[in-house]
């Protein structure tokens, strides 16, 4: 009972954080809400007794991803909009729905106003479209929820004979954390491929980021 | 940029203090992957988080001055290398690819797993730190 209440509160927090992240005007607000979203999910995993996933979600989702986003935003469009400009021009140097951020504040007065209204209109339109798409995707996903098995149902694949084998065999091998045993001992080939993907990703990122940098 | 050193001594002192414990926790997570929660991926990310915290606290320039691109590269390739060693070690010991229990070491499954986990941790930490450094402006052109 108390667990269900806790899960309900946590999921409510996660949904609220997701909505704030999607609709916030300031990029910094979006990033903070996104971090809160990941942290809420991490606690949900913890409640569902998946501490390994919780640790990953907290470290990657709430920690590192937020830091990477901060660095990228600081390098590209920046946070530096004075408070006054922010109040009379709604979306100036904010990054919404992939629209190109325009430094409206730097432009001349009349030109700036025209540009500002254009950007505001584009953002509004894009925002409405994204709200529709997000609602459709959410509705479609919610339709699949009744097909999911009940949490802890005995006839799910998670309780098959292979699980028994993993639990007993990893204990005889001397590995107490079954998750690690599955990742490295039983499914080592998959993990090998996974780490190759991680290395390839950074090689590609470094190759792309080094382009155009005179060294 | 946010990666410039902050003016607040509170932030600087806090990050310096916290980073040590974060790194300790990362190493704990790395080395205890077989006996408790965590493993290579988690430990590596937390270790990288320690570097990122320092970068936000003392500034990007001082952090990158302390990082060596060559060592970062070595860290990045450590995971696949560890995996290749263990995988072909299984074949050399008379078993099959990635077979752990034929390796001629005490408690082969545990220590081979630990070895692979350490490699994965090194790779993940190297990857995250490299991405962070590159995205924030690169190692050399600061």
mmCIF file of C-alpha atoms in Angstrom:
data_model
loop_
_atom_site.group_PDB
_atom_site.id
_atom_site.type_symbol
_atom_site.label_atom_id
_atom_site.label_comp_id
_atom_site.label_asym_id
_atom_site.label_seq_id
_atom_site.Cartn_x
_atom_site.Cartn_y
_atom_site.Cartn_z
ATOM 1 C CA UNK A 1 0.000 0.000 0.000
ATOM 2 C CA UNK A 2 2.685 2.458 1.053
ATOM 3 C CA UNK A 3 4.784 1.312 -1.919
ATOM 4 C CA UNK A 4 1.939 1.935 -4.333
ATOM 5 C CA UNK A 5 1.439 5.399 -2.889
ATOM 6 C CA UNK A 6 5.169 6.093 -3.236
ATOM 7 C CA UNK A 7 5.183 4.869 -6.839
ATOM 8 C CA UNK A 8 2.116 6.979 -7.639
ATOM 9 C CA UNK A 9 3.756 10.096 -6.183
ATOM 10 C CA UNK A 10 7.017 9.382 -8.015
ATOM 11 C CA UNK A 11 5.306 8.760 -11.343
ATOM 12 C CA UNK A 12 3.290 11.955 -10.869
ATOM 13 C CA UNK A 13 6.555 13.828 -10.277
ATOM 14 C CA UNK A 14 8.082 12.231 -13.372
ATOM 15 C CA UNK A 15 5.127 13.176 -15.566
ATOM 16 C CA UNK A 16 5.083 16.720 -14.155
ATOM 17 C CA UNK A 17 8.820 17.059 -14.799
ATOM 18 C CA UNK A 18 8.374 15.769 -18.355
ATOM 19 C CA UNK A 19 5.602 18.279 -19.060
ATOM 20 C CA UNK A 20 7.660 21.120 -17.583
ATOM 21 C CA UNK A 21 10.673 20.037 -19.637
ATOM 22 C CA UNK A 22 8.609 20.025 -22.816
ATOM 23 C CA UNK A 23 6.775 23.302 -22.288
ATOM 24 C CA UNK A 24 9.259 25.473 -20.367
ATOM 25 C CA UNK A 25 10.321 28.673 -22.115
ATOM 26 C CA UNK A 26 13.849 28.864 -20.743
ATOM 27 C CA UNK A 27 16.374 26.258 -21.821
ATOM 28 C CA UNK A 28 17.822 26.164 -18.291
ATOM 29 C CA UNK A 29 14.383 25.317 -16.880
ATOM 30 C CA UNK A 30 14.040 22.543 -19.437
ATOM 31 C CA UNK A 31 17.402 21.073 -18.466
ATOM 32 C CA UNK A 32 16.641 21.203 -14.742
ATOM 33 C CA UNK A 33 13.236 19.585 -15.289
ATOM 34 C CA UNK A 34 14.836 16.916 -17.475
ATOM 35 C CA UNK A 35 17.310 16.123 -14.692
ATOM 36 C CA UNK A 36 14.472 15.908 -12.174
ATOM 37 C CA UNK A 37 12.629 13.584 -14.560
ATOM 38 C CA UNK A 38 15.602 11.195 -14.665
ATOM 39 C CA UNK A 39 16.104 11.348 -10.917
ATOM 40 C CA UNK A 40 12.423 10.518 -10.354
ATOM 41 C CA UNK A 41 12.720 7.559 -12.726
ATOM 42 C CA UNK A 42 15.854 6.398 -10.885
ATOM 43 C CA UNK A 43 13.927 6.298 -7.601
ATOM 44 C CA UNK A 44 11.108 4.406 -9.354
ATOM 45 C CA UNK A 45 13.645 1.780 -10.452
ATOM 46 C CA UNK A 46 14.918 1.620 -6.882
ATOM 47 C CA UNK A 47 11.381 1.013 -5.579
ATOM 48 C CA UNK A 48 10.979 -1.748 -8.184
ATOM 49 C CA UNK A 49 14.177 -3.354 -6.800
ATOM 50 C CA UNK A 50 16.353 -2.726 -9.827
ATOM 51 C CA UNK A 51 19.235 -0.855 -8.139
ATOM 52 C CA UNK A 52 21.632 -1.423 -11.037
ATOM 53 C CA UNK A 53 19.286 0.313 -13.452
ATOM 54 C CA UNK A 54 18.572 2.998 -10.861
ATOM 55 C CA UNK A 55 22.274 3.745 -10.491
ATOM 56 C CA UNK A 56 22.684 3.970 -14.260
ATOM 57 C CA UNK A 57 19.640 6.198 -14.654
ATOM 58 C CA UNK A 58 20.795 8.536 -11.871
ATOM 59 C CA UNK A 59 24.379 8.731 -13.136
ATOM 60 C CA UNK A 60 23.718 8.921 -16.877
ATOM 61 C CA UNK A 61 20.260 10.456 -17.114
ATOM 62 C CA UNK A 62 20.312 12.931 -14.268
ATOM 63 C CA UNK A 63 24.041 13.562 -14.093
ATOM 64 C CA UNK A 64 26.133 13.262 -17.215
ATOM 65 C CA UNK A 65 23.439 13.995 -19.814
ATOM 66 C CA UNK A 66 22.480 17.205 -18.033
ATOM 67 C CA UNK A 67 26.118 18.269 -17.910
ATOM 68 C CA UNK A 68 26.581 17.514 -21.619
ATOM 69 C CA UNK A 69 23.429 19.478 -22.485
ATOM 70 C CA UNK A 70 24.628 22.419 -20.354
ATOM 71 C CA UNK A 71 27.986 22.456 -22.101
ATOM 72 C CA UNK A 72 26.445 22.246 -25.565
ATOM 73 C CA UNK A 73 23.926 25.013 -24.859
ATOM 74 C CA UNK A 74 26.644 27.201 -23.358
ATOM 75 C CA UNK A 75 28.745 26.714 -26.469
ATOM 76 C CA UNK A 76 26.011 27.202 -29.059
ATOM 77 C CA UNK A 77 23.179 29.543 -28.085
ATOM 78 C CA UNK A 78 24.223 30.439 -24.561
ATOM 79 C CA UNK A 79 22.221 31.332 -21.485
ATOM 80 C CA UNK A 80 23.209 34.956 -21.486
ATOM 81 C CA UNK A 81 19.937 36.824 -21.982
ATOM 82 C CA UNK A 82 19.464 39.830 -19.710
ATOM 83 C CA UNK A 83 16.369 39.689 -17.551
ATOM 84 C CA UNK A 84 14.808 42.769 -19.140
ATOM 85 C CA UNK A 85 15.033 41.437 -22.687
ATOM 86 C CA UNK A 86 13.701 38.133 -21.584
ATOM 87 C CA UNK A 87 10.568 39.759 -20.236
ATOM 88 C CA UNK A 88 9.548 41.790 -23.253
ATOM 89 C CA UNK A 89 10.589 39.279 -25.895
ATOM 90 C CA UNK A 90 9.263 35.863 -25.198
ATOM 91 C CA UNK A 91 11.410 33.243 -26.830
ATOM 92 C CA UNK A 92 14.510 35.223 -27.880
ATOM 93 C CA UNK A 93 17.600 33.079 -27.507
ATOM 94 C CA UNK A 94 15.800 29.982 -26.475
ATOM 95 C CA UNK A 95 15.966 26.659 -28.118
ATOM 96 C CA UNK A 96 12.465 25.384 -28.724
ATOM 97 C CA UNK A 97 11.425 22.479 -30.932
ATOM 98 C CA UNK A 98 14.633 22.568 -32.922
ATOM 99 C CA UNK A 99 13.973 26.037 -34.271
ATOM 100 C CA UNK A 100 17.086 27.981 -34.951
ATOM 101 C CA UNK A 101 17.830 30.195 -32.027
ATOM 102 C CA UNK A 102 18.263 33.769 -33.065
ATOM 103 C CA UNK A 103 20.015 36.319 -30.990
ATOM 104 C CA UNK A 104 17.247 38.816 -31.220
ATOM 105 C CA UNK A 105 18.700 41.121 -28.633
ATOM 106 C CA UNK A 106 21.651 42.010 -30.858
ATOM 107 C CA UNK A 107 19.567 43.198 -33.789
ATOM 108 C CA UNK A 108 18.387 46.762 -34.301
ATOM 109 C CA UNK A 109 15.163 47.954 -32.687
ATOM 110 C CA UNK A 110 12.610 47.804 -35.529
ATOM 111 C CA UNK A 111 14.308 44.934 -37.280
ATOM 112 C CA UNK A 112 14.549 43.195 -33.939
ATOM 113 C CA UNK A 113 10.828 43.563 -33.326
ATOM 114 C CA UNK A 114 9.961 42.181 -36.744
ATOM 115 C CA UNK A 115 12.330 39.277 -36.299
ATOM 116 C CA UNK A 116 11.004 38.708 -32.833
ATOM 117 C CA UNK A 117 7.395 38.421 -33.951
ATOM 118 C CA UNK A 118 8.462 36.101 -36.779
ATOM 119 C CA UNK A 119 10.386 33.870 -34.383
ATOM 120 C CA UNK A 120 7.565 33.941 -31.853
ATOM 121 C CA UNK A 121 5.072 32.903 -34.543
ATOM 122 C CA UNK A 122 7.310 30.098 -35.780
ATOM 123 C CA UNK A 123 7.866 28.881 -32.242
ATOM 124 C CA UNK A 124 4.150 29.004 -31.452
ATOM 125 C CA UNK A 125 3.350 27.029 -34.586
ATOM 126 C CA UNK A 126 6.107 24.517 -33.910
ATOM 127 C CA UNK A 127 5.027 24.223 -30.315
ATOM 128 C CA UNK A 128 1.418 23.483 -31.261
ATOM 129 C CA UNK A 129 2.560 20.858 -33.733
ATOM 130 C CA UNK A 130 4.856 19.229 -31.158
ATOM 131 C CA UNK A 131 2.085 19.177 -28.571
ATOM 132 C CA UNK A 132 -0.151 17.325 -31.056
ATOM 133 C CA UNK A 133 2.596 14.830 -31.946
ATOM 134 C CA UNK A 134 3.512 14.276 -28.295
ATOM 135 C CA UNK A 135 -0.150 13.718 -27.360
ATOM 136 C CA UNK A 136 -0.606 11.217 -30.210
ATOM 137 C CA UNK A 137 2.515 9.262 -29.234
ATOM 138 C CA UNK A 138 1.532 9.279 -25.550
ATOM 139 C CA UNK A 139 -1.995 8.121 -26.394
ATOM 140 C CA UNK A 140 -0.680 5.352 -28.625
ATOM 141 C CA UNK A 141 1.691 4.123 -25.947
ATOM 142 C CA UNK A 142 -1.027 4.243 -23.282
ATOM 143 C CA UNK A 143 -3.203 2.023 -25.513
ATOM 144 C CA UNK A 144 -0.585 -0.751 -25.209
ATOM 145 C CA UNK A 145 -0.533 -0.650 -21.400
ATOM 146 C CA UNK A 146 -3.393 -3.202 -20.874
ATOM 147 C CA UNK A 147 -1.352 -5.737 -22.866
ATOM 148 C CA UNK A 148 1.470 -5.651 -20.308
ATOM 149 C CA UNK A 149 1.626 -8.412 -17.668
ATOM 150 C CA UNK A 150 0.889 -7.542 -14.060
ATOM 151 C CA UNK A 151 3.971 -6.674 -11.995
ATOM 152 C CA UNK A 152 5.236 -9.936 -10.465
ATOM 153 C CA UNK A 153 2.946 -12.218 -12.516
ATOM 154 C CA UNK A 154 4.319 -15.772 -12.384
ATOM 155 C CA UNK A 155 3.808 -16.640 -16.068
ATOM 156 C CA UNK A 156 6.054 -13.900 -17.459
ATOM 157 C CA UNK A 157 9.300 -14.930 -19.200
ATOM 158 C CA UNK A 158 11.247 -13.444 -16.311
ATOM 159 C CA UNK A 159 10.280 -16.422 -14.162
ATOM 160 C CA UNK A 160 11.170 -19.130 -16.683
ATOM 161 C CA UNK A 161 13.672 -21.963 -16.181
ATOM 162 C CA UNK A 162 16.589 -19.917 -17.528
ATOM 163 C CA UNK A 163 16.178 -17.533 -14.584
ATOM 164 C CA UNK A 164 16.541 -20.441 -12.161
ATOM 165 C CA UNK A 165 19.688 -21.495 -14.004
ATOM 166 C CA UNK A 166 21.182 -17.987 -13.837
ATOM 167 C CA UNK A 167 20.427 -17.675 -10.131
ATOM 168 C CA UNK A 168 21.940 -21.034 -9.128
ATOM 169 C CA UNK A 169 24.853 -21.094 -11.579
ATOM 170 C CA UNK A 170 26.054 -17.551 -10.826
ATOM 171 C CA UNK A 171 26.062 -18.451 -7.128
ATOM 172 C CA UNK A 172 28.246 -21.533 -7.760
ATOM 173 C CA UNK A 173 30.589 -19.380 -9.860
ATOM 174 C CA UNK A 174 30.945 -17.059 -6.859
ATOM 175 C CA UNK A 175 29.314 -13.984 -8.423
ATOM 176 C CA UNK A 176 26.732 -12.562 -6.051
ATOM 177 C CA UNK A 177 25.355 -9.865 -8.337
ATOM 178 C CA UNK A 178 23.362 -11.802 -10.909
ATOM 179 C CA UNK A 179 22.959 -8.723 -13.107
ATOM 180 C CA UNK A 180 26.725 -8.497 -13.582
ATOM 181 C CA UNK A 181 26.945 -12.266 -14.154
ATOM 182 C CA UNK A 182 24.308 -12.093 -16.893
ATOM 183 C CA UNK A 183 25.922 -9.063 -18.514
ATOM 184 C CA UNK A 184 29.456 -10.439 -18.626
ATOM 185 C CA UNK A 185 29.383 -14.222 -18.203
ATOM 186 C CA UNK A 186 26.176 -15.388 -19.911
ATOM 187 C CA UNK A 187 25.592 -12.540 -22.319
ATOM 188 C CA UNK A 188 29.221 -11.510 -22.729
ATOM 189 C CA UNK A 189 28.949 -11.404 -26.492
ATOM 190 C CA UNK A 190 26.188 -8.781 -26.307
ATOM 191 C CA UNK A 191 28.170 -6.684 -23.852
ATOM 192 C CA UNK A 192 31.222 -6.966 -26.096
ATOM 193 C CA UNK A 193 29.151 -5.549 -28.945
ATOM 194 C CA UNK A 194 27.773 -2.857 -26.661
ATOM 195 C CA UNK A 195 31.197 -1.621 -25.609
ATOM 196 C CA UNK A 196 32.251 -1.647 -29.270
ATOM 197 C CA UNK A 197 29.258 0.594 -29.992
ATOM 198 C CA UNK A 198 30.311 2.994 -27.215
ATOM 199 C CA UNK A 199 33.855 3.202 -28.584
ATOM 200 C CA UNK A 200 32.584 3.686 -32.143
ATOM 201 C CA UNK A 201 30.274 6.454 -30.945
ATOM 202 C CA UNK A 202 33.093 8.442 -29.375
ATOM 203 C CA UNK A 203 35.333 7.887 -32.398
ATOM 204 C CA UNK A 204 32.586 9.256 -34.649
ATOM 205 C CA UNK A 205 31.854 12.182 -32.316
ATOM 206 C CA UNK A 206 35.518 13.144 -32.062
ATOM 207 C CA UNK A 207 35.933 12.870 -35.840
ATOM 208 C CA UNK A 208 32.933 15.145 -36.424
ATOM 209 C CA UNK A 209 33.854 17.653 -33.707
ATOM 210 C CA UNK A 210 37.413 17.943 -35.006
ATOM 211 C CA UNK A 211 36.159 18.978 -38.440
ATOM 212 C CA UNK A 212 36.765 22.616 -39.138
ATOM 213 C CA UNK A 213 39.000 23.023 -36.125
ATOM 214 C CA UNK A 214 42.395 24.141 -37.364
ATOM 215 C CA UNK A 215 44.914 22.246 -35.329
ATOM 216 C CA UNK B 1 30.657 29.955 -20.900
ATOM 217 C CA UNK B 2 29.606 28.019 -17.865
ATOM 218 C CA UNK B 3 32.885 26.171 -17.878
ATOM 219 C CA UNK B 4 34.826 29.199 -16.744
ATOM 220 C CA UNK B 5 35.857 29.091 -13.065
ATOM 221 C CA UNK B 6 33.051 30.333 -10.887
ATOM 222 C CA UNK B 7 33.481 33.280 -8.582
ATOM 223 C CA UNK B 8 31.835 31.529 -5.681
ATOM 224 C CA UNK B 9 34.248 29.944 -3.195
ATOM 225 C CA UNK B 10 31.344 27.815 -1.943
ATOM 226 C CA UNK B 11 31.045 26.091 -5.313
ATOM 227 C CA UNK B 12 34.792 25.607 -5.682
ATOM 228 C CA UNK B 13 35.290 24.161 -2.195
ATOM 229 C CA UNK B 14 32.197 21.960 -2.447
ATOM 230 C CA UNK B 15 33.179 20.504 -5.800
ATOM 231 C CA UNK B 16 36.697 19.811 -4.583
ATOM 232 C CA UNK B 17 35.361 18.034 -1.505
ATOM 233 C CA UNK B 18 32.595 16.139 -3.277
ATOM 234 C CA UNK B 19 34.742 15.042 -6.239
ATOM 235 C CA UNK B 20 36.961 12.909 -3.971
ATOM 236 C CA UNK B 21 34.005 11.027 -2.567
ATOM 237 C CA UNK B 22 32.415 10.671 -5.986
ATOM 238 C CA UNK B 23 35.630 9.130 -7.295
ATOM 239 C CA UNK B 24 35.823 6.809 -4.284
ATOM 240 C CA UNK B 25 32.237 5.716 -4.869
ATOM 241 C CA UNK B 26 33.032 5.173 -8.551
ATOM 242 C CA UNK B 27 35.971 2.907 -7.718
ATOM 243 C CA UNK B 28 33.846 1.054 -5.158
ATOM 244 C CA UNK B 29 31.130 0.528 -7.774
ATOM 245 C CA UNK B 30 33.726 -0.639 -10.299
ATOM 246 C CA UNK B 31 35.507 -3.110 -8.070
ATOM 247 C CA UNK B 32 32.401 -4.505 -6.408
ATOM 248 C CA UNK B 33 30.490 -5.225 -9.595
ATOM 249 C CA UNK B 34 30.437 -8.959 -8.925
ATOM 250 C CA UNK B 35 29.384 -8.775 -5.292
ATOM 251 C CA UNK B 36 27.066 -5.772 -5.057
ATOM 252 C CA UNK B 37 25.150 -3.223 -7.094
ATOM 253 C CA UNK B 38 26.985 -1.653 -9.977
ATOM 254 C CA UNK B 39 29.677 -2.604 -12.410
ATOM 255 C CA UNK B 40 31.693 -1.208 -15.250
ATOM 256 C CA UNK B 41 29.111 1.049 -16.870
ATOM 257 C CA UNK B 42 27.938 2.643 -13.647
ATOM 258 C CA UNK B 43 31.406 2.973 -12.137
ATOM 259 C CA UNK B 44 32.779 4.484 -15.323
ATOM 260 C CA UNK B 45 30.025 7.046 -15.576
ATOM 261 C CA UNK B 46 30.412 8.035 -11.922
ATOM 262 C CA UNK B 47 34.177 8.398 -12.342
ATOM 263 C CA UNK B 48 33.554 10.649 -15.347
ATOM 264 C CA UNK B 49 31.041 12.590 -13.261
ATOM 265 C CA UNK B 50 33.831 13.362 -10.777
ATOM 266 C CA UNK B 51 35.822 14.984 -13.586
ATOM 267 C CA UNK B 52 32.754 16.883 -14.801
ATOM 268 C CA UNK B 53 32.065 18.183 -11.288
ATOM 269 C CA UNK B 54 35.656 19.423 -11.092
ATOM 270 C CA UNK B 55 35.288 21.071 -14.504
ATOM 271 C CA UNK B 56 32.247 23.001 -13.316
ATOM 272 C CA UNK B 57 33.962 23.930 -10.046
ATOM 273 C CA UNK B 58 37.518 24.892 -10.953
ATOM 274 C CA UNK B 59 36.992 25.644 -14.635
ATOM 275 C CA UNK B 60 37.480 23.826 -17.890
ATOM 276 C CA UNK B 61 40.992 25.092 -18.528
ATOM 277 C CA UNK B 62 42.463 23.778 -15.307
ATOM 278 C CA UNK B 63 40.660 20.476 -15.739
ATOM 279 C CA UNK B 64 41.795 19.912 -19.316
ATOM 280 C CA UNK B 65 45.325 20.952 -18.392
ATOM 281 C CA UNK B 66 45.298 18.060 -15.988
ATOM 282 C CA UNK B 67 43.846 15.589 -18.501
ATOM 283 C CA UNK B 68 46.051 14.000 -21.106
ATOM 284 C CA UNK B 69 44.414 13.262 -24.474
ATOM 285 C CA UNK B 70 46.731 10.312 -24.936
ATOM 286 C CA UNK B 71 45.665 8.739 -21.643
ATOM 287 C CA UNK B 72 42.030 9.389 -22.439
ATOM 288 C CA UNK B 73 42.478 7.501 -25.710
ATOM 289 C CA UNK B 74 44.151 4.642 -23.839
ATOM 290 C CA UNK B 75 41.190 4.531 -21.424
ATOM 291 C CA UNK B 76 38.718 4.457 -24.313
ATOM 292 C CA UNK B 77 40.258 1.374 -25.929
ATOM 293 C CA UNK B 78 40.768 -0.467 -22.608
ATOM 294 C CA UNK B 79 37.302 -2.054 -22.604
ATOM 295 C CA UNK B 80 37.425 -3.769 -26.001
ATOM 296 C CA UNK B 81 41.017 -4.819 -25.286
ATOM 297 C CA UNK B 82 40.049 -6.429 -21.973
ATOM 298 C CA UNK B 83 37.178 -8.193 -23.697
ATOM 299 C CA UNK B 84 39.409 -9.453 -26.519
ATOM 300 C CA UNK B 85 41.988 -10.743 -24.010
ATOM 301 C CA UNK B 86 39.385 -12.636 -22.014
ATOM 302 C CA UNK B 87 37.574 -13.907 -25.108
ATOM 303 C CA UNK B 88 40.676 -15.302 -26.788
ATOM 304 C CA UNK B 89 42.046 -16.410 -23.424
ATOM 305 C CA UNK B 90 39.087 -18.784 -23.284
ATOM 306 C CA UNK B 91 40.057 -20.256 -26.677
ATOM 307 C CA UNK B 92 43.737 -20.528 -25.721
ATOM 308 C CA UNK B 93 42.816 -22.340 -22.505
ATOM 309 C CA UNK B 94 40.992 -24.969 -24.524
ATOM 310 C CA UNK B 95 37.453 -23.648 -24.223
ATOM 311 C CA UNK B 96 35.415 -21.513 -26.580
ATOM 312 C CA UNK B 97 35.210 -17.781 -27.302
ATOM 313 C CA UNK B 98 34.370 -15.862 -24.113
ATOM 314 C CA UNK B 99 34.301 -19.013 -21.995
ATOM 315 C CA UNK B 100 35.252 -17.980 -18.504
ATOM 316 C CA UNK B 101 35.502 -21.122 -16.384
ATOM 317 C CA UNK B 102 38.413 -22.690 -18.319
ATOM 318 C CA UNK B 103 40.816 -19.815 -17.641
ATOM 319 C CA UNK B 104 43.882 -20.922 -15.649
ATOM 320 C CA UNK B 105 43.356 -18.497 -12.771
ATOM 321 C CA UNK B 106 41.796 -18.936 -9.326
ATOM 322 C CA UNK B 107 38.024 -18.279 -9.313
ATOM 323 C CA UNK B 108 38.088 -17.707 -13.111
ATOM 324 C CA UNK B 109 34.535 -16.448 -13.526
ATOM 325 C CA UNK B 110 34.855 -13.843 -10.776
ATOM 326 C CA UNK B 111 38.245 -12.431 -11.732
ATOM 327 C CA UNK B 112 37.685 -12.544 -15.487
ATOM 328 C CA UNK B 113 34.387 -10.711 -14.942
ATOM 329 C CA UNK B 114 36.128 -8.158 -12.738
ATOM 330 C CA UNK B 115 38.799 -7.679 -15.394
ATOM 331 C CA UNK B 116 36.202 -7.089 -18.097
ATOM 332 C CA UNK B 117 34.248 -4.753 -15.791
ATOM 333 C CA UNK B 118 37.373 -2.672 -15.134
ATOM 334 C CA UNK B 119 37.934 -2.402 -18.875
ATOM 335 C CA UNK B 120 34.327 -1.374 -19.448
ATOM 336 C CA UNK B 121 34.616 1.198 -16.658
ATOM 337 C CA UNK B 122 37.768 2.662 -18.206
ATOM 338 C CA UNK B 123 36.119 2.854 -21.617
ATOM 339 C CA UNK B 124 32.924 4.465 -20.362
ATOM 340 C CA UNK B 125 34.797 6.978 -18.199
ATOM 341 C CA UNK B 126 37.111 7.836 -21.082
ATOM 342 C CA UNK B 127 34.229 8.175 -23.518
ATOM 343 C CA UNK B 128 32.155 10.438 -21.280
ATOM 344 C CA UNK B 129 35.119 12.656 -20.351
ATOM 345 C CA UNK B 130 36.218 12.904 -24.011
ATOM 346 C CA UNK B 131 32.711 13.834 -25.116
ATOM 347 C CA UNK B 132 32.433 16.422 -22.365
ATOM 348 C CA UNK B 133 35.810 17.975 -23.161
ATOM 349 C CA UNK B 134 35.229 17.984 -26.918
ATOM 350 C CA UNK B 135 31.740 19.413 -26.678
ATOM 351 C CA UNK B 136 32.854 22.168 -24.340
ATOM 352 C CA UNK B 137 35.533 23.397 -26.693
ATOM 353 C CA UNK B 138 38.257 20.839 -27.101
ATOM 354 C CA UNK B 139 41.499 20.036 -25.379
ATOM 355 C CA UNK B 140 43.954 22.096 -27.356
ATOM 356 C CA UNK B 141 42.216 25.261 -28.427
ATOM 357 C CA UNK B 142 41.259 26.589 -24.999
#
